[in-house]
Amino acid sequence: MVPLLQLPGAYLTAGGALLALLVLLLGLLWREHRRRRRAERSTAEIQSRLQTVTATMREGVIAYDMERRLTFINPAFERLTGYPADDLREQDFLHHIHHEDRPAILAEWDHLAQGGALRDQEYRVITRSGQTRWCSSSWEPMRDESGRQIGYLGTEFDITERKLAEEAMRLDTDLFQAVLEVEQAVSAAGLDSETVMRAIAERSKGLTGASGAVIESLEGNDLVPLVHIGTEAPRLKVSSSLSGICVQTGELQRCDDTLADTRIPHQLYRDLGIRSILVVPLKDEHRTLGVLKVVSIEAHAFTDRDAKALRLLGGLMGAALAHAAAFETRQSRLEERTSALQESEQRFKQLIDVAQEGIWVADDRGVITYVNQRLADLLGYSNGSLLGRPVYDFIESDSRPAAQRTLTGRALRPGQNQDLRFRRRDGTKLWGLVSASPILGKDGATVGTVGMVTDITERKRTEDQLRRSADRLGMLHDMDQAILAAQSPSEVGRAAMGRIRRMVPCQRCTVVLFNFDRGEAELIAGYSSGAQMASTSYPLGEFSAPEVLQRNSVRYIEDLAGLKDPPPIMRQLLAEGLRSLLSAPLMVEGEVIGEINLASSAPAAFEPEHRDIALEVTSPLAIAIQHARLRQELSYQTGELERKLGERNAALRGATAEIETLLHSVSHDLRAPLRHLMGFSRMLLDDHGSELQPGALHYAERIHQAADRMATLVEDLLNFSRIGRQALLRREVGLMTLVEDVVDQLRSSADGRVIEWEIDELPTVDCDLALTRVAITELIANAVKFTRPLQRATIRVRAVEVDGQVGIRVEDNGVGFKMAYAGKLFTMFQRLHRPDEFEGNGAGLAIVQRIAHKHGGRVWAESEPDAGATFYMTLGGQQAGQRDSETGGGAGREAPEVGAEDIPPG
């Protein structure tokens, strides 16, 4: 080798340059090594800081580098997905997100890769156990000290409870809305029970998705279908049906498959192809009236929600005449839901990830040392302007005591939540759900806090709306009850206006009814400045043109002062200091009958919610006013009818009394001349009969016979008159004993004939014993007389019940009569047979009819010539003893006369 000093000059120059280059490269490598060491220390510090911040967080934190490789997860994320960190690193990018939701996230990822942020992303996560959970996440770019993006940082928290609560609230809201629609349909049905039942059945079928609906009434041991829609409805037994079990227990019964349910022993449902059944009892107070049932041809067709819906509808149906029960059920459900919502809110506050909305780190004095960008955005400040300032500077003064309890001192507990109100930079308010966790030093002392806030301003607004809606429902129900209790249209209107002015801010509210035929408007009820307004009438033109009033539309005038030519009534409102007017029509069967008017002293005072309240009120109010009108008209017509009926009854009683008095007087005055005539004719025949010529003797005998017959007629007239004037002495009388006594008395009149007597069990009735004995004697003697041509006669006495009245019927197989002459049977002294055929003067059946009428009953007959007759008599009331429901047919005619000794004295 040649020594270096001996090399030529050119070689020396080249060697120096190479050595300098090597030294430069070594220097550059050393600087890069030191930069990488600093970067690694910075990364370690960032990871250590991130580990410190996220270790106590309830939300999951995950980070990817720019190549979408997993670089960091916190314990909360491992608990959320159920996967350990090593398993997550082996998975594909975002593998834990549901495959249906992953494309939406990936579609937004380019925006994140370009330095943007992804906020409020909601998607489903599939856990290691296969369970599906709902999560909400926010993604931010991660940058190094130079501002270069080096990855992506995401925070995720479990919102499954909130999603379930929202879905439950939606379903319950739909259910309550459907029940409210059913209640409105029932109110619109009025007093027609069948229309009410049909409306309930149709809505029950639609609400539960059933293939059919049935309403069954309880009649003894039977359940009788009253209304059925979409299915046939067999008659069922209480003792052997699911409906019967519902009646007996008073509880909802559910059958998911009739083929396997042992509670359904019969084949009726299976023959109809019915597989699923829901049935609830219909109750009026403590009495079960029947059941409401929905059926389906599918097995397991009904859900718990369907059962809840049917319970509500069953309660509404059973209390259709008293809507309080339906409202109490809805109110109870609403209170339960509100309580469940509050409990869910509490759990929600514990589970919600505040870090995804905003994060701050403060020292032990409460001075902010770190904030994330989201918190700065929420408050409207830049990051730097928040640092070094106390947290309480951004909290409203009324929330600071609660904030101090939550964020500082011994009260600081991990996971504790508090609703606080923040003040944004622009002066607007922000409601936040705040929680904080302590940062502990090596000695265990608190050296700071990590605080998290979620924007719940919208939730607070929703809660306020829910409270107002609940108040509105309660007020509407209270108004419905007050309307139902009112009698006149004015009372109905006052009840409605007294409630609506508590729901709608107004200084004047009125109910006005229109009479388009007379061109009049009547103010029936109203309040002005808290005082009741007197009823008054106006010309219709003072309100508006009739064609405007007849429109079925709401009229809202935001400022009466802006009208160019207002009607007189609006000028009056302006004079009273009122500026805005809301009018809603009252509709009945498609016709406008009036309107409600709400006026306020402020322009544009009414909001859309107030318009909705007015529309909700008008429908039941119009129906109630129409019903009150009908009640008033019915009361007036009833009074007029009762007055006219009383006048006619009084005139009829007077005329009847005069006729009976005259009849009694004439009959009584005829008795003395007849006795003289009979006595002298008998003396003439006895003393001088042998001296008379045959012709004179014949005349004398005819005179005596005529006088005797006339005396009998006069005696019958007196008996007839006595019955009309005699007071009834009602008591319980056993018809069985009475008939047997009469039959024993009449056996001697059989004249050697064979009479077969058939007497069934007879009831005990409330009647006058003496008069009833006379009537029964007449009827049975009538049967004995008109079976005289027969050597073997049959007479039957049976019980009868017609139109709630009880009595007897007497059948015979005698000569009978033609029904064309039945109208003469019960007329005084009318006969259907000659005197030489059958004795009598035609007064007996007239006396029977008068006795029946005096008891409030009636008498009639049925017959055919030579086929016997049947006479019916009722005594005007329910039986007091055993009832025999057997009835029969027959015929009738004139009965034999009865002697005066058989008639009780007048």
XYZ file of C-alpha atoms in Angstrom, residues 136-758:
623
model
C -73.394 6.954 19.127
C -69.943 8.140 18.103
C -67.872 11.163 17.147
C -64.620 11.046 15.173
C -61.826 13.648 15.136
C -58.482 13.725 13.279
C -55.325 13.176 15.397
C -52.421 15.496 14.662
C -48.788 15.719 15.738
C -47.069 18.840 17.084
C -46.560 20.174 13.599
C -50.267 19.895 12.812
C -49.862 16.951 10.442
C -52.731 14.447 10.611
C -51.452 11.124 11.920
C -54.681 9.182 12.524
C -58.325 9.157 13.655
C -59.738 9.231 17.197
C -63.304 8.095 17.902
C -65.484 7.986 21.005
C -68.462 5.655 21.278
C -71.090 5.181 23.963
C -73.963 2.760 24.367
C -77.396 4.333 23.593
C -79.352 1.071 23.505
C -81.412 2.031 26.574
C -82.313 5.348 24.981
C -83.291 3.680 21.713
C -85.493 1.185 23.555
C -87.081 3.983 25.589
C -87.731 6.022 22.438
C -89.324 3.031 20.705
C -91.455 2.230 23.759
C -92.519 5.875 23.972
C -93.399 5.917 20.268
C -95.487 2.758 20.562
C -97.271 4.077 23.640
C -97.854 7.416 21.942
C -99.373 5.633 18.929
C -101.480 3.542 21.273
C -102.753 6.551 23.208
C -103.480 8.371 19.952
C -105.444 5.394 18.648
C -107.448 5.139 21.886
C -108.127 8.891 21.764
C -109.462 8.468 18.226
C -111.699 5.631 19.465
C -112.978 7.869 22.277
C -113.786 10.590 19.762
C -115.577 8.027 17.588
C -117.571 6.839 20.631
C -118.453 10.451 21.519
C -119.578 11.061 17.939
C -121.788 7.949 18.093
C -123.976 9.692 20.709
C -126.552 7.601 22.572
C -126.862 4.810 19.989
C -125.344 1.840 21.799
C -125.119 -0.327 18.684
C -123.196 2.383 16.851
C -120.875 2.695 19.844
C -120.276 -1.080 19.921
C -119.655 -1.204 16.160
C -117.187 1.671 16.413
C -115.361 -0.098 19.262
C -115.306 -3.413 17.360
C -113.989 -1.842 14.143
C -111.271 0.111 15.949
C -110.306 -2.944 18.032
C -109.900 -5.024 14.864
C -107.771 -2.369 13.170
C -105.681 -1.515 16.217
C -104.668 -5.126 16.939
C -104.399 -6.274 13.321
C -107.006 -8.954 13.992
C -109.039 -10.711 11.311
C -112.252 -10.289 13.299
C -113.782 -8.634 16.371
C -116.803 -9.622 18.475
C -118.755 -8.004 21.318
C -120.675 -10.579 23.389
C -123.390 -9.888 25.957
C -123.823 -11.935 29.125
C -127.308 -13.502 29.266
C -127.592 -16.063 32.052
C -125.084 -18.829 31.296
C -124.794 -17.772 27.653
C -122.592 -15.276 25.868
C -124.636 -13.877 22.979
C -122.844 -12.029 20.124
C -124.217 -8.500 19.693
C -121.740 -7.222 17.084
C -119.270 -9.208 14.986
C -117.002 -7.905 12.253
C -114.812 -9.997 9.964
C -115.778 -13.344 11.482
C -118.720 -15.522 12.397
C -119.700 -15.399 16.068
C -121.243 -18.532 17.635
C -123.266 -18.450 20.842
C -121.057 -19.698 23.702
C -121.499 -21.032 27.221
C -119.887 -19.267 30.182
C -118.925 -22.612 31.671
C -117.054 -23.904 28.616
C -115.388 -21.033 26.757
C -112.452 -18.650 26.989
C -114.940 -15.781 27.083
C -116.572 -17.445 30.086
C -113.220 -17.633 31.887
C -112.759 -13.911 31.181
C -116.192 -13.173 32.701
C -115.525 -15.360 35.746
C -112.059 -13.965 36.478
C -112.669 -10.412 35.319
C -109.260 -10.442 33.613
C -107.947 -10.441 30.032
C -107.566 -13.917 28.568
C -105.163 -14.753 25.747
C -104.946 -17.837 23.580
C -102.003 -18.092 21.185
C -103.161 -21.336 19.543
C -106.672 -22.786 19.853
C -105.425 -26.170 18.642
C -103.249 -26.567 21.718
C -105.130 -24.599 24.398
C -106.992 -26.887 26.816
C -109.193 -24.006 27.966
C -111.117 -24.254 24.679
C -112.847 -27.659 24.709
C -115.296 -27.005 21.878
C -114.701 -27.157 18.095
C -116.463 -23.910 17.144
C -113.294 -21.806 16.790
C -111.392 -24.562 15.071
C -114.213 -25.024 12.548
C -114.009 -21.295 11.762
C -110.216 -21.515 11.298
C -109.513 -19.221 14.289
C -106.103 -19.778 15.905
C -105.463 -16.758 18.190
C -107.855 -15.033 20.622
C -107.701 -11.997 22.898
C -110.710 -11.292 25.142
C -111.338 -8.652 27.838
C -114.333 -8.134 30.150
C -116.715 -5.209 29.702
C -117.646 -3.854 33.130
C -120.082 -1.255 34.418
C -118.803 -0.363 37.898
C -118.686 -3.825 39.577
C -120.972 -5.653 37.141
C -119.725 -7.577 34.124
C -121.871 -6.915 31.051
C -120.033 -9.058 28.507
C -116.718 -9.285 26.687
C -114.789 -7.640 23.842
C -112.917 -10.191 21.752
C -110.543 -10.069 18.766
C -109.569 -13.177 16.796
C -107.033 -14.097 14.123
C -106.597 -16.998 11.742
C -102.851 -16.970 12.516
C -101.316 -18.607 15.588
C -99.414 -16.314 18.008
C -100.900 -13.321 16.195
C -101.224 -10.969 19.160
C -98.544 -9.147 21.160
C -98.402 -7.662 24.629
C -99.100 -4.286 23.041
C -102.267 -5.697 21.467
C -103.298 -6.928 24.909
C -102.686 -3.485 26.364
C -104.693 -1.886 23.561
C -107.598 -4.275 24.037
C -107.607 -3.652 27.784
C -107.909 0.078 27.118
C -110.685 -0.439 24.581
C -112.512 -2.832 26.908
C -112.445 -0.235 29.673
C -113.647 2.449 27.260
C -116.502 0.261 26.035
C -117.608 -0.761 29.540
C -117.656 2.888 30.663
C -119.007 4.469 27.481
C -121.618 6.386 29.505
C -119.001 7.646 31.989
C -115.751 8.568 30.221
C -113.877 8.942 33.490
C -112.793 5.285 33.531
C -111.185 5.522 30.088
C -109.303 8.684 31.024
C -108.123 7.248 34.326
C -106.733 4.249 32.459
C -104.910 6.502 29.990
C -103.782 8.786 32.805
C -102.460 5.822 34.774
C -100.605 4.560 31.724
C -99.245 8.055 31.091
C -98.030 8.350 34.693
C -96.403 4.924 34.476
C -94.706 5.919 31.225
C -93.602 9.242 32.724
C -92.167 7.451 35.737
C -90.478 4.889 33.485
C -89.126 7.721 31.354
C -87.704 9.475 34.416
C -86.073 6.260 35.602
C -84.756 5.672 32.102
C -83.460 9.231 32.027
C -81.578 8.555 35.247
C -80.049 5.406 33.824
C -79.448 7.282 30.606
C -77.522 9.944 32.460
C -75.308 7.262 33.964
C -74.706 5.545 30.628
C -74.399 8.482 28.283
C -70.940 9.302 27.066
C -70.391 12.950 27.811
C -66.988 12.850 26.208
C -68.369 12.592 22.716
C -69.921 16.044 23.148
C -67.339 17.953 25.150
C -64.360 17.309 27.450
C -62.445 19.599 29.757
C -59.593 19.045 32.224
C -59.305 21.400 35.200
C -56.827 21.688 38.050
C -57.707 21.462 41.725
C -58.858 25.120 41.666
C -61.338 24.458 38.849
C -59.264 26.362 36.261
C -59.433 24.843 32.778
C -56.171 23.388 31.514
C -57.493 21.467 28.504
C -60.646 21.410 26.329
C -61.518 19.503 23.195
C -62.811 21.165 20.078
C -66.378 19.955 20.585
C -66.702 21.777 23.905
C -65.315 24.930 22.314
C -67.897 24.594 19.518
C -70.736 24.065 21.986
C -69.885 27.227 23.913
C -68.952 29.261 20.836
C -65.367 29.998 21.881
C -61.963 29.113 20.480
C -59.887 26.576 22.345
C -57.351 29.082 23.547
C -59.915 31.528 24.971
C -61.267 28.834 27.317
C -57.905 27.884 28.830
C -56.962 29.490 32.132
C -60.546 30.408 33.030
C -62.667 28.786 35.777
C -65.348 26.380 34.582
C -67.971 28.346 36.513
C -67.458 31.381 34.248
C -69.451 29.526 31.580
C -72.233 28.231 33.865
C -75.368 30.270 34.589
C -75.531 31.681 38.102
C -78.640 29.654 39.043
C -76.811 26.415 38.119
C -73.555 27.189 39.941
C -74.550 25.718 43.361
C -75.399 22.409 41.707
C -72.213 22.619 39.618
C -70.082 23.089 42.718
C -71.658 20.021 44.319
C -70.981 18.002 41.166
C -67.526 19.187 40.144
C -65.518 20.002 43.282
C -64.786 19.047 46.842
C -65.700 15.920 48.670
C -68.956 15.604 46.658
C -66.950 14.771 43.531
C -67.765 11.193 42.583
C -67.000 9.341 39.319
C -70.121 8.924 37.224
C -72.191 11.554 39.077
C -74.441 13.488 36.664
C -76.068 16.901 36.877
C -78.196 18.978 34.504
C -76.570 22.387 34.275
C -77.317 25.438 32.207
C -74.376 26.999 30.343
C -74.113 30.436 28.751
C -72.762 30.542 25.202
C -70.598 33.334 23.908
C -73.537 34.833 21.967
C -75.649 34.949 25.162
C -77.894 31.997 24.338
C -78.419 29.199 26.842
C -77.213 25.607 26.558
C -78.531 22.817 28.755
C -75.881 20.183 29.393
C -75.767 16.830 31.138
C -72.534 17.055 33.112
C -70.470 14.408 34.854
C -66.967 14.553 36.255
C -64.260 12.189 37.446
C -61.355 13.054 39.744
C -57.736 12.973 38.602
C -55.716 11.455 41.435
C -52.041 12.027 42.143
C -49.556 9.393 43.229
C -50.499 10.006 46.852
C -54.204 9.488 46.086
C -55.072 13.165 46.508
C -57.267 14.920 43.940
C -55.166 17.077 41.656
C -57.864 17.928 39.112
C -61.041 16.842 37.357
C -62.073 15.537 33.982
C -65.482 16.909 33.059
C -67.819 15.840 30.259
C -70.926 17.621 28.949
C -73.683 16.500 26.541
C -76.019 18.975 24.866
C -79.542 18.165 26.203
C -81.219 21.423 25.206
C -83.557 19.611 22.816
C -84.406 17.039 25.470
C -85.330 19.780 27.924
C -87.520 21.362 25.264
C -89.195 17.984 24.611
C -89.800 17.419 28.330
C -91.469 20.809 28.514
C -93.654 19.898 25.528
C -94.548 16.548 27.135
C -95.538 18.301 30.356
C -97.716 20.709 28.409
C -99.279 17.816 26.440
C -100.064 15.914 29.648
C -101.604 19.039 31.162
C -103.633 19.480 27.985
C -104.926 15.903 28.028
C -105.924 16.257 31.670
C -107.686 19.539 31.002
C -109.539 18.120 27.998
C -110.733 15.152 30.039
C -111.858 17.453 32.852
C -113.754 19.524 30.305
C -115.403 16.397 28.814
C -116.671 15.393 32.277
C -118.026 18.864 32.962
C -119.777 18.907 29.561
C -121.349 15.497 30.209
C -122.695 16.731 33.566
C -124.256 19.849 32.022
C -127.943 19.886 31.009
C -128.604 22.972 28.880
C -126.579 24.380 25.953
C -125.631 27.374 28.139
C -124.292 25.091 30.892
C -122.367 23.070 28.300
C -120.855 26.247 26.863
C -119.889 27.635 30.288
C -118.279 24.336 31.259
C -116.204 24.311 28.054
C -115.161 27.971 28.192
C -114.268 27.718 31.890
C -111.682 25.048 30.986
C -110.403 26.339 27.651
C -109.427 29.712 29.088
C -107.049 27.849 31.415
C -105.364 26.184 28.410
C -105.311 29.113 25.971
C -104.161 32.588 27.093
C -107.090 34.830 26.208
C -108.989 37.728 27.784
C -112.323 36.837 26.190
C -113.812 33.496 25.118
C -117.369 32.888 23.892
C -119.631 30.204 22.453
C -121.979 31.548 19.766
C -124.758 29.567 18.032
C -126.041 30.532 14.576
C -129.616 30.501 13.239
C -129.154 31.051 9.533
C -132.914 30.881 8.857
C -133.680 33.793 11.203
C -130.373 35.535 10.575
C -129.506 35.558 14.291
C -126.475 34.709 16.398
C -126.900 33.826 20.078
C -124.073 34.123 22.600
C -124.915 31.289 25.017
C -121.820 31.374 27.248
C -118.558 33.226 27.656
C -116.020 34.922 29.879
C -114.571 38.405 29.574
C -111.660 39.404 31.826
C -112.525 36.487 34.138
C -116.231 37.375 34.536
C -119.138 35.417 33.069
C -120.951 37.028 30.158
C -124.746 37.122 29.966
C -126.537 35.365 27.113
C -127.562 37.721 24.327
C -128.546 37.731 20.635
C -127.056 39.631 17.700
C -127.924 40.031 14.046
C -125.880 37.476 12.137
C -124.411 40.186 9.947
C -122.559 41.719 12.907
C -120.241 38.691 12.915
C -119.572 38.112 9.240
C -121.293 37.111 6.018
C -123.306 33.847 6.360
C -121.318 32.186 3.593
C -118.126 32.871 5.582
C -119.604 31.536 8.822
C -120.844 28.355 7.127
C -117.340 27.346 6.046
C -115.777 24.533 8.018
C -112.507 26.343 8.625
C -110.626 28.079 11.417
C -110.386 31.879 11.131
C -107.393 33.589 12.740
C -106.948 37.360 12.686
C -103.532 38.267 14.067
C -104.341 41.973 14.447
C -107.870 43.341 14.384
C -106.462 46.844 13.982
C -105.217 45.898 10.534
C -108.708 45.213 9.131
C -109.947 47.877 6.703
C -113.684 47.474 7.277
C -114.227 45.151 10.264
C -117.729 43.866 11.156
C -119.447 45.488 14.172
C -118.523 42.704 16.586
C -114.832 43.104 15.742
C -115.072 46.878 16.217
C -116.520 46.146 19.647
C -113.566 43.855 20.435
C -111.157 46.602 19.388
C -112.975 49.060 21.635
C -112.473 46.637 24.547
C -108.716 46.594 23.889
C -108.566 43.188 22.158
C -106.266 42.771 19.156
C -106.177 39.119 17.976
C -109.073 36.715 17.343
C -109.193 32.922 16.859
C -112.527 31.384 15.726
C -113.208 27.635 15.334
C -116.503 26.265 13.896
C -118.883 23.943 15.763
C -119.894 21.167 13.329
C -122.719 18.641 13.698
C -123.354 16.160 10.874
C -121.501 18.322 8.368
C -123.341 21.563 9.223
C -122.033 24.589 11.095
C -124.191 25.335 14.168
C -121.950 27.990 15.696
C -118.380 28.763 16.680
C -116.091 29.440 19.624
C -114.230 32.760 19.673
C -111.002 33.377 21.594
C -109.692 36.946 21.784
C -106.468 38.345 23.260
C -105.251 41.847 23.999
C -101.914 41.107 22.291
C -101.478 40.946 18.498
C -100.591 37.497 17.093
C -101.169 35.997 20.532
C -102.207 32.526 19.417
C -99.774 29.778 18.429
C -100.435 26.603 16.367
C -100.835 24.674 19.625
C -103.724 26.956 20.614
C -105.383 26.318 17.249
C -105.073 22.551 17.826
C -106.638 22.899 21.286
C -109.565 24.865 19.846
C -110.153 22.173 17.204
C -109.960 19.399 19.823
C -112.608 21.190 21.889
C -115.099 21.989 19.126
C -116.023 18.407 18.150
C -117.193 17.140 21.593
C -118.591 20.588 22.413
C -120.773 20.667 19.277
C -122.084 17.161 19.973
C -122.818 18.015 23.623
C -124.665 21.217 22.647
C -126.726 19.300 20.079
C -127.592 16.654 22.695
C -128.571 19.367 25.185
C -130.822 20.930 22.558
C -132.468 17.583 21.898
C -132.944 17.015 25.639
C -134.595 20.408 26.025
C -136.884 19.783 23.059
C -137.748 16.314 24.373
C -138.466 17.737 27.840
C -140.731 20.401 26.361
C -142.610 17.907 24.176
C -142.952 15.504 27.116
C -144.385 18.249 29.306
C -146.866 19.266 26.651
C -147.910 15.662 26.119
C -148.319 15.064 29.859
C -150.365 18.251 30.202
C -152.705 17.310 27.359
C -152.965 13.738 28.608
C -153.806 14.991 32.094
C -156.522 17.262 30.722
C -158.026 14.421 28.700
C -157.832 11.985 31.606
C -159.534 14.481 33.873
C -162.309 15.005 31.322
C -162.647 11.252 30.815
C -162.813 10.615 34.571
C -165.477 13.290 34.939
C -167.543 11.888 32.085
C -167.185 8.329 33.395
C -168.233 9.400 36.899
C -171.288 11.180 35.500
C -172.268 8.133 33.414
C -171.841 5.737 36.343
C -173.791 8.049 38.645
C -176.568 8.323 36.096
C -176.531 4.552 35.467
C -176.729 3.789 39.178
C -179.478 6.380 39.727
C -181.621 5.156 36.822
C -181.160 1.495 37.758
C -181.993 2.195 41.402
C -185.091 4.271 40.537
C -186.459 1.513 38.275
C -186.456 -1.123 41.030
C -189.624 0.128 42.870
C -191.885 0.311 39.766
C -190.641 -3.122 38.689
C -191.426 -4.630 42.108
C -194.952 -3.202 41.898
C -195.375 -4.524 38.360
C -194.113 -7.987 39.321
C -196.128 -8.060 42.523
C -199.452 -6.982 41.046
C -199.035 -9.249 37.999
C -198.340 -12.187 40.313
C -201.415 -11.306 42.450
C -203.511 -11.066 39.323
C -202.372 -14.527 38.181
C -202.682 -16.135 41.613
C -206.017 -14.579 42.712
C -207.901 -14.156 39.451
C -206.095 -16.366 36.972
C -208.997 -18.825 36.828
C -211.436 -16.003 36.059
C -209.410 -14.610 33.105
C -209.965 -15.426 29.523
C -207.133 -17.443 27.898
C -205.955 -14.410 25.977
C -205.950 -12.187 29.064
C -204.167 -14.918 31.055
C -201.480 -15.103 28.350
C -200.983 -11.329 28.471
C -200.739 -11.338 32.260
C -198.057 -14.087 32.168
C -196.103 -12.190 29.484
C -196.259 -9.028 31.638
C -194.904 -10.942 34.671
C -192.102 -12.569 32.627
C -191.048 -9.249 31.052
C -191.005 -7.528 34.436
C -188.889 -10.346 35.881
C -186.394 -10.141 32.970
C -186.222 -6.377 33.286
C -185.531 -6.681 37.016
C -182.617 -8.989 36.176
C -181.256 -6.462 33.663
C -181.543 -3.634 36.166
C -179.715 -5.745 38.782
C -176.903 -6.418 36.258
C -176.650 -2.693 35.545
C -176.322 -2.013 39.257
C -173.597 -4.667 39.560
C -171.789 -3.213 36.557
C -171.969 0.261 38.113
C -170.777 -0.957 41.541
C -167.642 -2.535 40.012
C -166.661 0.774 38.409
C -167.045 2.702 41.678
C -165.646 0.111 44.060
C -162.061 0.633 45.345
C -159.573 -2.210 44.793
C -158.410 -4.073 47.880
C -155.238 -5.700 46.529
C -153.513 -8.552 48.289
C -151.703 -11.752 47.362
C -154.272 -14.248 46.059
C -153.480 -17.820 45.077
C -155.376 -18.407 41.827
C -154.992 -22.172 42.241
C -157.129 -22.253 45.423
C -159.605 -19.744 44.027
C -160.198 -21.739 40.809
C -160.630 -25.009 42.719
C -163.314 -23.375 44.951
C -165.210 -22.069 41.915
C -165.025 -25.474 40.166
C -166.425 -27.189 43.286
C -169.370 -24.760 43.277
C -170.114 -25.357 39.591
C -169.897 -29.169 39.575
C -173.633 -29.373 40.428
C -174.529 -27.567 37.178
C -173.156 -30.423 35.043
C -176.702 -31.945 34.819
C -175.329 -35.475 34.824
C -172.813 -34.792 32.038
C -169.157 -35.894 32.256
C -166.855 -32.857 32.537
C -163.127 -33.535 32.546
C -161.362 -30.750 34.479
C -157.649 -30.011 33.728
